[in-house]
Amino acid sequence: MSTAGRQLGVIAAGHHLTAEAGADVLRAGGNAVDAALGAMLASFACEPLLTGLGAGGYMLVVPPDAAPILLDFFVEAPGHGADASRREELVPISVSFGDAIQVFNIGAASVGAFGVPAGVCEAATRFGRVALADMVEPAAKLARDGVVLSEQQAYLVQILGDIVVSTPECAALFAPRGRLLGAGEVIRQPELADALERLGHEGAQPFYSGDVAAAIVAWVSENGGTLTAADLRAYTVVDREPVRVAYRGRDVLTNPPPSAGGILLAEALQMLDGQPGPPDIERIVAVMERTQAERTPEFLEGLSDPEFAQRFLGRLGSTTHIAVVDRDGWACSVTCSNGSCSGIVVPGTGVHLNNMLGEQDLNPLGFHRHPPGRRLPSMMAPTVVLHGSDPELVLGSAGSNRIRSAILQTIVRTIDERLPARDAVEAPRVHFEDGVVYAEPGVDTRALEAAGRPIARFRERNLFFGGVQAVGRDPAGALGGGGDPRRGGTAIVVQ
C-alpha cells in the first residue's frame, strides 16, 4: 500500500499541542470537522490570548458528497435594552510588533456578543462523528494541568502586556507573581477547564441563557459595557453560502459577507487570474492596493445589505486558524479570534471576552456605530481551493487586516509557483496598507523601490504578517501541510 493510502488526514494549527489534539481525534476515527473542533478546544488552553470561549469565528466545511457551507459564529454588536449613556470609554493600548505599532481598544465597552460556544456545538451536532463530551476532555486537561508557554506565545504575552495586566482577573492568569509570564513558564486555567467540561456535557445553553451568561452580563454591565442578556439569548449560528471564484482552473471557496475579507480576497484572485503566469511582486502589491481601495464607507455599510453584496460579487464572476483534510475527502477550515482580547476575564466562568468593538480594523467608520445584533465585518477568511471536486488546499490566517494578503500570497505560491504548502507558508511576505509596502526579509523590493513605493522593512519574520495554517493534497494524492512559524504553527500528517 502507498504512503498516501495509509494517511488518515493532515492538520495544521497555531500550536503543536493544538495540532496534536486534532491529530488524536483523527486517529480515534473522527473526520476533518471533529479534528478541527478537537484542535479548536485545545487552542483555548494553548493559545489563550488569541481565542477562547468569549471569541467568535467562522468554519468552512466542504463535505465529499454535499454542498459546502460556511458556519458564521462571529461576534455581534451588543446593546439590546442597554443604556448607551452608561457605557464607559474604550481604553486605547499601543502594541508594538517591533517594526510597526498598532492601537487596540479594550475594556468592558469593547465586548461584543460571543459565538464560539454556539459554533462548537452546532458543528459537532451537524457534522461530527465523535461525542463533544469526549473531545473536551483533552482540552480541559491542558487547561487544568497547564501549558508551557512557547516562545511565540510568550512574545504575545509580552507585546499584549498592557492588556493582560489591565484587570486583576486577567493579570492573575498572565502575571500571577506580579510579572508577565515568560517562555518556559506554565499558564494554568482551571476555570476554563470547568467551562470546557460544561460545554461538552451541557452544550451551549449555560453560555447564552444560563448561569454563565448571567455572570458574564452582570460583570460586563458593572464595568461599563453594553452586553445584555437579550443579546446572548438572541445569538444564533448563521449558515452562509461560501463565495466562489475561479483561479487557475480551480474553484476557490471563502467567507461571504457580512465578512469583508473573503470577497476582497476573491476580487484579488480574480484580478491576478486575468493574466497568465505567476504574478511578480509588483502585480501582487498593485492588487493589494486596489482591494484596499474598495474599503470605502459605502462598501463597509453595504456589507450588511444582501443586494449590495450580490452586486459586488457579480463583479467577481490576535486570531488563530486550523485547517484539516481527512482521507475521506472532508475539508474543514476554521478561524477564531478574541481580537487582541479585552482584558475582561469574568470570575468563575473561565471566559476571557473579546474586544471586537474596540478593533480599529473591524470598526473603520468609527466605534459603536453598529446596531445591536449586527455581525461585525471581519477580515477572517477560511478558504478552500478545489481542483475539480477535491480539496487541493485548505487554509486561513490570523493577522487582522493582514489576513487577506497572507492568504493571497500563500495561494499564489502553492498554485502558481507549485510550492509545497509548508514552503508556501514559510515564504517571506509583503503587505500593502495606507500607501506603504511592509516587507519581510527575503522579499526583493528593488522593483517596488524603482516604482517609488515607500517600503517599511522588518528586520525578521514577524506575526504582524499573519499566521497561515495550510494543508492540502498533492497530485499523487499524498497529504501535506504547513504551520506558520510566525505563530508557532505546526502541521501533522496522521497515519
Coordinates of C-alpha atoms in Angstrom, one line a residue:
M1 CA 0.0 0.0 0.0
S2 CA 1.3 3.5 -0.8
T3 CA 2.1 6.0 2.0
A4 CA -0.8 8.2 0.7
G5 CA -3.2 5.3 1.1
R6 CA -2.3 4.9 4.8
Q7 CA -2.8 8.6 5.7
L8 CA -5.8 9.4 7.9
G9 CA -5.5 13.1 7.3
V10 CA -3.5 16.2 7.9
I11 CA -3.9 19.1 10.3
A12 CA -2.2 22.5 10.6
A13 CA -2.7 24.7 13.6
G14 CA -1.1 27.5 15.5
H15 CA 0.5 25.5 18.3
H16 CA 1.9 22.0 18.4
L17 CA -0.4 20.8 21.2
T18 CA -3.4 22.3 19.3
A19 CA -2.4 20.3 16.2
E20 CA -1.7 17.2 18.3
A21 CA -5.2 17.3 19.8
G22 CA -6.7 17.4 16.4
A23 CA -4.5 14.6 15.2
D24 CA -5.6 12.4 18.1
V25 CA -9.2 12.9 17.0
L26 CA -8.3 11.7 13.5
R27 CA -6.6 8.7 15.0
A28 CA -9.8 8.0 17.0
G29 CA -11.9 7.8 13.9
G30 CA -13.1 11.4 13.7
N31 CA -13.5 13.3 10.4
A32 CA -12.0 16.7 9.5
V33 CA -14.6 18.6 11.4
D34 CA -14.1 16.6 14.5
A35 CA -10.4 17.1 14.3
A36 CA -10.8 20.9 13.8
L37 CA -13.1 21.0 16.8
G38 CA -10.7 19.0 19.0
A39 CA -7.9 21.3 18.0
M40 CA -10.1 24.4 18.5
L41 CA -10.9 23.4 22.0
A42 CA -7.3 22.7 22.8
S43 CA -6.3 26.1 21.4
F44 CA -8.2 27.8 24.2
A45 CA -5.6 26.4 26.6
C46 CA -2.6 26.6 24.3
E47 CA -3.2 30.0 22.6
P48 CA -5.3 31.8 25.2
L49 CA -4.6 35.4 24.0
L50 CA -5.8 34.6 20.5
T51 CA -9.0 32.6 21.0
G52 CA -11.4 31.2 23.7
L53 CA -15.0 30.8 24.7
G54 CA -15.5 34.5 24.6
A55 CA -14.4 34.8 21.0
G56 CA -16.1 34.5 17.6
G57 CA -15.2 32.8 14.3
Y58 CA -16.1 31.1 11.1
M59 CA -15.9 27.5 9.9
L60 CA -15.9 26.5 6.2
V61 CA -17.0 22.8 5.8
V62 CA -16.6 21.0 2.5
P63 CA -18.1 17.5 2.7
P64 CA -17.2 15.0 0.0
D65 CA -20.8 14.4 -1.1
A66 CA -22.7 17.6 -0.2
A67 CA -22.6 21.3 -0.8
P68 CA -20.0 23.4 1.1
I69 CA -21.3 25.6 3.9
L70 CA -19.9 28.4 6.0
L71 CA -20.9 28.5 9.7
D72 CA -20.8 32.1 10.9
F73 CA -20.4 32.3 14.6
F74 CA -18.6 35.6 14.7
V75 CA -19.2 38.4 17.2
E76 CA -22.3 40.5 17.1
A77 CA -22.7 44.1 18.2
P78 CA -24.4 44.2 21.6
G79 CA -26.9 46.6 23.2
H80 CA -30.4 45.2 23.1
G81 CA -32.1 47.0 26.0
A82 CA -28.8 48.6 27.2
D83 CA -28.5 52.3 28.3
A84 CA -25.8 53.6 26.0
S85 CA -25.3 56.6 28.2
R86 CA -23.8 54.4 30.9
R87 CA -21.2 52.9 28.6
E88 CA -17.6 53.5 29.7
E89 CA -15.0 54.8 27.3
L90 CA -12.8 52.4 25.3
V91 CA -9.2 52.1 26.7
P92 CA -6.6 52.5 23.9
I93 CA -3.5 50.4 24.1
S94 CA -0.5 50.7 21.8
V95 CA 1.0 47.3 20.8
S96 CA 4.5 47.2 19.2
F97 CA 5.3 44.5 16.6
G98 CA 8.9 45.7 16.7
D99 CA 8.8 47.5 13.3
A100 CA 5.2 48.5 13.4
I101 CA 2.8 49.8 16.1
Q102 CA -1.0 49.2 16.2
V103 CA -3.5 50.6 18.6
F104 CA -6.2 48.3 20.1
N105 CA -9.0 49.4 22.4
I106 CA -10.0 47.3 25.4
G107 CA -12.2 47.2 28.4
A108 CA -15.9 46.2 29.0
A109 CA -17.1 48.6 26.4
S110 CA -15.2 46.7 23.8
V111 CA -17.0 43.4 24.4
G112 CA -19.4 42.0 21.8
A113 CA -21.8 39.0 21.9
F114 CA -19.5 35.9 21.5
G115 CA -20.2 33.0 19.3
V116 CA -17.7 30.2 20.0
P117 CA -19.7 28.0 22.3
A118 CA -22.7 28.1 19.9
G119 CA -20.4 27.4 16.9
V120 CA -18.7 24.5 18.5
C121 CA -21.9 22.8 19.4
E122 CA -23.5 23.5 16.0
A123 CA -20.6 22.0 14.1
A124 CA -20.3 19.0 16.4
T125 CA -24.1 18.2 16.1
R126 CA -24.3 18.6 12.3
F127 CA -21.0 17.2 11.1
G128 CA -19.2 15.3 13.8
R129 CA -18.7 11.6 14.5
V130 CA -17.1 12.0 17.9
A131 CA -19.1 13.0 21.0
L132 CA -18.3 16.5 22.1
A133 CA -18.1 15.3 25.7
D134 CA -15.1 13.1 24.7
M135 CA -13.4 15.9 22.7
V136 CA -13.4 18.4 25.5
E137 CA -11.5 16.2 27.9
P138 CA -8.0 16.6 26.4
A139 CA -8.5 20.4 26.2
A140 CA -9.8 20.6 29.8
K141 CA -6.8 18.6 31.0
L142 CA -4.4 21.0 29.2
A143 CA -6.2 24.0 30.8
R144 CA -6.2 22.5 34.3
D145 CA -2.7 21.0 34.3
G146 CA -1.2 23.9 32.5
V147 CA 0.6 24.6 29.2
V148 CA 4.2 25.6 28.9
L149 CA 4.4 28.9 27.1
S150 CA 6.2 28.6 23.8
E151 CA 8.5 31.4 22.5
Q152 CA 5.7 32.7 20.2
Q153 CA 3.0 32.6 22.9
A154 CA 5.4 34.3 25.4
Y155 CA 6.0 37.0 22.8
L156 CA 2.3 37.6 22.6
V157 CA 2.1 37.9 26.3
Q158 CA 4.9 40.5 26.2
I159 CA 3.5 42.7 23.4
L160 CA 0.0 42.5 24.8
G161 CA 1.4 43.1 28.3
D162 CA -0.6 46.3 29.0
I163 CA -3.8 44.5 28.1
V164 CA -3.2 41.4 30.3
V165 CA -2.4 43.5 33.4
S166 CA -5.3 45.8 32.8
T167 CA -7.5 43.9 35.2
P168 CA -6.7 41.8 38.3
E169 CA -8.5 38.8 36.9
C170 CA -6.5 38.9 33.7
A171 CA -3.3 39.6 35.5
A172 CA -3.9 36.6 37.7
L173 CA -3.6 34.4 34.6
F174 CA -0.8 36.0 32.7
A175 CA 1.2 37.7 35.5
P176 CA 0.4 35.6 38.6
R177 CA 3.5 36.7 40.5
G178 CA 3.4 40.3 39.7
R179 CA 5.3 40.0 36.4
L180 CA 4.4 38.7 32.9
L181 CA 4.9 35.0 32.3
G182 CA 7.8 34.2 30.0
A183 CA 8.8 31.4 27.7
G184 CA 9.1 28.1 29.5
E185 CA 6.7 29.1 32.3
V186 CA 3.3 27.4 32.7
I187 CA -0.1 29.0 32.3
R188 CA -2.9 27.3 34.1
Q189 CA -6.6 28.0 33.6
P190 CA -8.7 25.8 36.0
E191 CA -11.9 27.8 35.5
L192 CA -11.6 27.3 31.7
A193 CA -11.2 23.6 32.3
D194 CA -14.5 23.6 34.2
A195 CA -16.2 25.6 31.5
L196 CA -15.0 23.2 28.7
E197 CA -16.4 20.3 30.6
R198 CA -19.7 22.0 31.0
L199 CA -19.7 22.8 27.3
G200 CA -19.1 19.1 26.5
H201 CA -21.8 17.8 28.8
E202 CA -24.5 20.6 28.8
G203 CA -23.9 22.2 25.4
A204 CA -24.1 25.9 24.7
Q205 CA -27.1 26.7 26.8
P206 CA -25.3 27.8 30.0
F207 CA -23.3 30.4 28.0
Y208 CA -26.3 32.0 26.4
S209 CA -29.3 31.7 28.7
G210 CA -28.0 30.0 31.9
D211 CA -25.8 30.9 34.8
V212 CA -22.6 31.5 32.9
A213 CA -24.4 34.0 30.6
A214 CA -25.9 35.7 33.7
A215 CA -22.5 36.1 35.3
I216 CA -20.9 37.5 32.1
V217 CA -23.7 40.0 31.6
A218 CA -23.6 41.2 35.2
W219 CA -19.8 41.6 35.2
V220 CA -19.7 43.4 31.8
S221 CA -22.5 45.7 32.9
E222 CA -20.9 46.5 36.2
N223 CA -17.7 47.5 34.4
G224 CA -19.3 49.8 31.8
G225 CA -20.1 47.5 28.8
T226 CA -23.4 47.1 26.9
L227 CA -23.6 43.3 26.5
T228 CA -27.1 42.3 27.7
A229 CA -28.9 39.0 28.5
A230 CA -31.1 39.8 25.4
D231 CA -28.0 39.9 23.2
L232 CA -26.9 36.4 24.3
R233 CA -30.4 34.9 24.2
A234 CA -30.8 36.1 20.6
Y235 CA -27.4 34.8 19.4
T236 CA -27.6 32.0 16.7
V237 CA -25.1 30.4 14.3
V238 CA -25.8 31.5 10.7
D239 CA -25.4 29.3 7.7
R240 CA -23.9 31.1 4.7
E241 CA -23.1 30.1 1.1
P242 CA -19.4 30.5 0.5
V243 CA -18.1 32.9 -2.0
R244 CA -16.8 31.0 -5.1
V245 CA -14.3 32.5 -7.5
A246 CA -12.3 30.8 -10.3
Y247 CA -8.5 30.8 -10.2
R248 CA -6.1 29.0 -12.5
G249 CA -8.7 26.4 -13.3
R250 CA -9.7 25.9 -9.7
D251 CA -12.7 27.0 -7.6
V252 CA -11.7 29.0 -4.5
L253 CA -14.3 29.0 -1.7
T254 CA -14.1 31.6 1.0
N255 CA -16.0 33.7 3.5
P256 CA -19.0 35.7 2.2
P257 CA -20.5 39.0 3.5
P258 CA -21.0 40.4 6.0
S259 CA -17.4 39.5 6.4
A260 CA -15.2 41.7 4.3
G261 CA -12.1 39.6 4.0
G262 CA -13.4 36.9 1.8
I263 CA -14.8 39.0 -1.0
L264 CA -11.7 41.2 -1.1
L265 CA -9.6 38.1 -1.3
A266 CA -11.8 36.7 -4.1
E267 CA -11.5 40.0 -6.0
A268 CA -7.7 40.0 -5.7
L269 CA -7.6 36.4 -7.1
Q270 CA -9.8 37.3 -10.0
M271 CA -7.6 40.3 -10.9
L272 CA -4.5 38.0 -10.8
D273 CA -6.3 35.3 -12.8
G274 CA -6.8 37.8 -15.6
Q275 CA -3.1 37.5 -16.6
P276 CA -1.2 34.2 -17.1
G277 CA 1.8 33.1 -15.2
P278 CA 2.9 33.5 -11.6
P279 CA 2.4 37.2 -10.6
D280 CA 5.5 39.2 -9.7
I281 CA 5.8 41.3 -6.6
E282 CA 4.7 44.5 -8.4
R283 CA 1.4 42.8 -9.5
I284 CA 0.7 41.4 -6.1
V285 CA 1.2 44.8 -4.4
A286 CA -0.9 46.5 -7.1
V287 CA -3.7 44.1 -6.4
M288 CA -3.4 44.6 -2.7
E289 CA -3.6 48.4 -3.3
R290 CA -6.7 48.1 -5.4
T291 CA -8.6 45.8 -3.0
Q292 CA -7.7 48.1 -0.1
A293 CA -9.2 51.0 -2.1
E294 CA -12.5 49.0 -2.1
R295 CA -12.9 49.5 1.6
T296 CA -14.9 52.8 1.2
P297 CA -17.6 53.8 3.7
E298 CA -20.2 52.7 1.1
F299 CA -18.6 49.3 0.8
L300 CA -18.4 48.8 4.6
E301 CA -22.0 50.0 5.1
G302 CA -23.2 47.8 2.2
L303 CA -21.8 44.5 3.6
S304 CA -25.0 44.0 5.7
D305 CA -27.2 44.6 2.6
P306 CA -27.7 41.3 0.6
E307 CA -28.4 43.3 -2.6
F308 CA -25.2 45.3 -2.4
A309 CA -23.2 42.2 -1.6
Q310 CA -24.6 40.5 -4.7
R311 CA -23.8 43.4 -6.9
F312 CA -20.2 43.4 -5.7
L313 CA -19.9 39.7 -6.0
G314 CA -21.3 39.9 -9.5
R315 CA -18.1 41.7 -10.5
L316 CA -16.1 38.6 -9.4
G317 CA -17.6 36.0 -11.5
S318 CA -5.0 38.1 17.7
T319 CA -6.6 35.3 15.9
T320 CA -5.8 31.6 15.2
H321 CA -6.6 29.2 12.4
I322 CA -6.9 25.5 11.9
A323 CA -7.0 23.6 8.6
V324 CA -7.8 19.9 8.2
V325 CA -8.3 17.4 5.3
D326 CA -9.1 13.8 6.0
R327 CA -8.7 10.6 4.0
D328 CA -12.5 10.5 3.1
G329 CA -12.3 13.9 1.4
W330 CA -13.7 16.1 4.1
A331 CA -12.1 19.5 4.4
C332 CA -12.5 22.0 7.3
S333 CA -11.1 25.5 7.7
V334 CA -11.9 27.4 10.9
T335 CA -10.7 30.8 12.1
C336 CA -11.4 32.0 15.6
S337 CA -10.5 35.3 17.2
N338 CA -10.6 37.1 20.5
G339 CA -9.3 40.2 18.8
S340 CA -6.5 41.4 20.9
C341 CA -8.6 40.4 23.9
S342 CA -10.4 42.8 26.2
G343 CA -8.7 42.1 29.5
I344 CA -12.1 41.2 30.9
V345 CA -12.0 37.7 32.4
V346 CA -15.3 37.0 34.2
P347 CA -14.7 35.4 37.6
G348 CA -16.0 31.8 38.0
T349 CA -16.7 31.3 34.3
G350 CA -13.3 30.7 32.6
V351 CA -14.3 33.2 29.9
H352 CA -11.9 35.8 28.6
L353 CA -14.1 38.1 26.5
N354 CA -13.3 39.6 23.1
N355 CA -12.6 43.3 22.3
M356 CA -14.2 43.3 18.8
L357 CA -15.9 46.6 19.5
G358 CA -12.5 48.2 20.0
E359 CA -10.7 46.8 17.0
Q360 CA -10.0 49.6 14.5
D361 CA -9.9 47.1 11.6
L362 CA -13.4 46.0 12.3
N363 CA -14.8 49.5 13.0
P364 CA -13.1 51.7 10.4
L365 CA -16.1 54.1 10.2
G366 CA -16.0 54.7 14.0
F367 CA -16.6 52.8 17.2
H368 CA -20.1 51.9 18.5
R369 CA -21.8 52.5 15.1
H370 CA -23.1 49.0 14.5
P371 CA -26.7 48.5 15.6
P372 CA -27.4 45.7 18.2
G373 CA -27.4 42.2 16.6
R374 CA -25.3 43.1 13.6
R375 CA -22.4 40.8 12.8
L376 CA -19.2 42.8 12.7
P377 CA -17.4 42.9 9.3
S378 CA -14.4 40.7 10.0
M379 CA -11.3 40.2 7.8
M380 CA -11.2 36.5 8.6
A381 CA -11.4 34.3 5.6
P382 CA -11.3 30.5 6.0
T383 CA -10.7 29.2 2.5
V384 CA -10.6 26.0 0.4
V385 CA -9.2 25.6 -3.1
L386 CA -10.9 22.9 -5.1
H387 CA -9.3 21.1 -8.0
G388 CA -12.4 19.6 -9.6
S389 CA -14.3 18.5 -6.6
D390 CA -11.3 17.6 -4.5
P391 CA -9.8 19.9 -1.8
E392 CA -6.3 20.8 -3.1
L393 CA -5.5 23.5 -0.5
V394 CA -7.3 24.3 2.8
L395 CA -6.1 27.4 4.6
G396 CA -6.7 30.5 6.5
S397 CA -4.8 33.0 8.6
A398 CA -4.6 35.2 11.7
G399 CA -3.4 38.7 11.4
S400 CA -6.2 41.3 11.5
N401 CA -6.1 43.4 8.3
R402 CA -3.1 41.3 7.0
I403 CA -5.2 38.2 6.8
R404 CA -6.2 38.6 3.1
S405 CA -2.7 39.5 2.0
A406 CA -1.2 36.4 3.8
I407 CA -3.8 34.1 2.3
L408 CA -3.4 35.6 -1.2
Q409 CA 0.3 35.1 -1.2
T410 CA 0.1 31.5 0.1
I411 CA -2.4 30.6 -2.7
V412 CA -0.2 32.2 -5.3
R413 CA 2.9 30.3 -4.1
T414 CA 1.1 27.0 -3.9
I415 CA -0.9 27.2 -7.2
D416 CA 1.2 29.4 -9.4
E417 CA 4.7 28.6 -8.2
R418 CA 3.9 25.0 -7.3
L419 CA 5.5 25.2 -3.8
P420 CA 4.5 22.6 -1.2
A421 CA 2.2 24.0 1.4
R422 CA 5.0 24.2 4.0
D423 CA 7.3 26.2 1.8
A424 CA 4.4 28.5 0.6
V425 CA 3.5 29.3 4.3
E426 CA 7.1 30.0 5.3
A427 CA 8.0 32.2 2.3
P428 CA 8.5 35.9 3.1
R429 CA 5.5 38.2 2.7
V430 CA 4.6 41.7 1.9
H431 CA 1.5 43.7 2.9
F432 CA 0.2 47.0 1.5
E433 CA -1.6 49.4 3.7
D434 CA -2.1 53.2 3.7
G435 CA 0.4 53.7 0.9
V436 CA 3.2 51.7 2.5
V437 CA 4.5 48.3 1.5
Y438 CA 5.5 46.3 4.6
A439 CA 8.1 43.7 3.7
E440 CA 9.7 40.8 5.5
P441 CA 13.4 39.9 5.0
G442 CA 13.9 37.9 1.8
V443 CA 11.5 39.9 -0.3
D444 CA 13.2 41.6 -3.3
T445 CA 11.8 45.1 -3.2
R446 CA 14.0 46.7 -5.9
A447 CA 11.2 46.9 -8.5
L448 CA 8.9 48.4 -5.9
E449 CA 11.5 51.0 -4.9
A450 CA 12.2 51.8 -8.5
A451 CA 8.4 52.5 -8.9
G452 CA 8.6 54.9 -6.0
R453 CA 6.7 52.9 -3.4
P454 CA 7.6 53.5 0.3
I455 CA 8.9 50.4 1.9
A456 CA 8.8 49.5 5.6
R457 CA 11.2 46.7 6.2
F458 CA 11.0 44.3 9.0
R459 CA 14.3 43.0 10.4
E460 CA 13.0 39.5 10.9
R461 CA 9.9 37.4 10.2
N462 CA 7.0 38.6 12.3
L463 CA 3.5 37.6 13.3
F464 CA 2.4 41.1 12.0
F465 CA 2.3 39.3 8.6
G466 CA -0.3 36.8 9.7
G467 CA -0.4 33.2 10.8
V468 CA -1.3 31.0 7.9
Q469 CA -2.1 27.4 8.5
A470 CA -2.4 25.4 5.3
V471 CA -2.9 21.7 4.4
G472 CA -3.6 20.0 1.1
R473 CA -3.2 17.1 -1.2
D474 CA -0.6 16.9 -4.0
P475 CA -1.2 15.4 -7.5
A476 CA -0.1 12.0 -6.3
G477 CA -2.7 12.0 -3.5
A478 CA -0.3 12.5 -0.7
L479 CA -1.3 14.8 2.1
G480 CA 1.0 17.6 3.5
G481 CA 0.8 20.9 5.3
G482 CA 2.5 23.9 6.7
G483 CA 2.2 25.5 10.1
D484 CA 3.2 29.2 10.2
P485 CA 6.4 29.7 12.2
R486 CA 5.4 33.3 12.8
R487 CA 2.8 32.0 15.2
G488 CA 4.4 28.8 16.3
G489 CA 2.3 26.7 13.9
T490 CA 2.6 23.0 13.3
A491 CA 1.4 20.6 10.6
I492 CA 0.9 16.9 11.3
V493 CA 0.2 14.2 8.8
V494 CA -1.7 11.4 10.6
Q495 CA -1.1 7.8 9.6

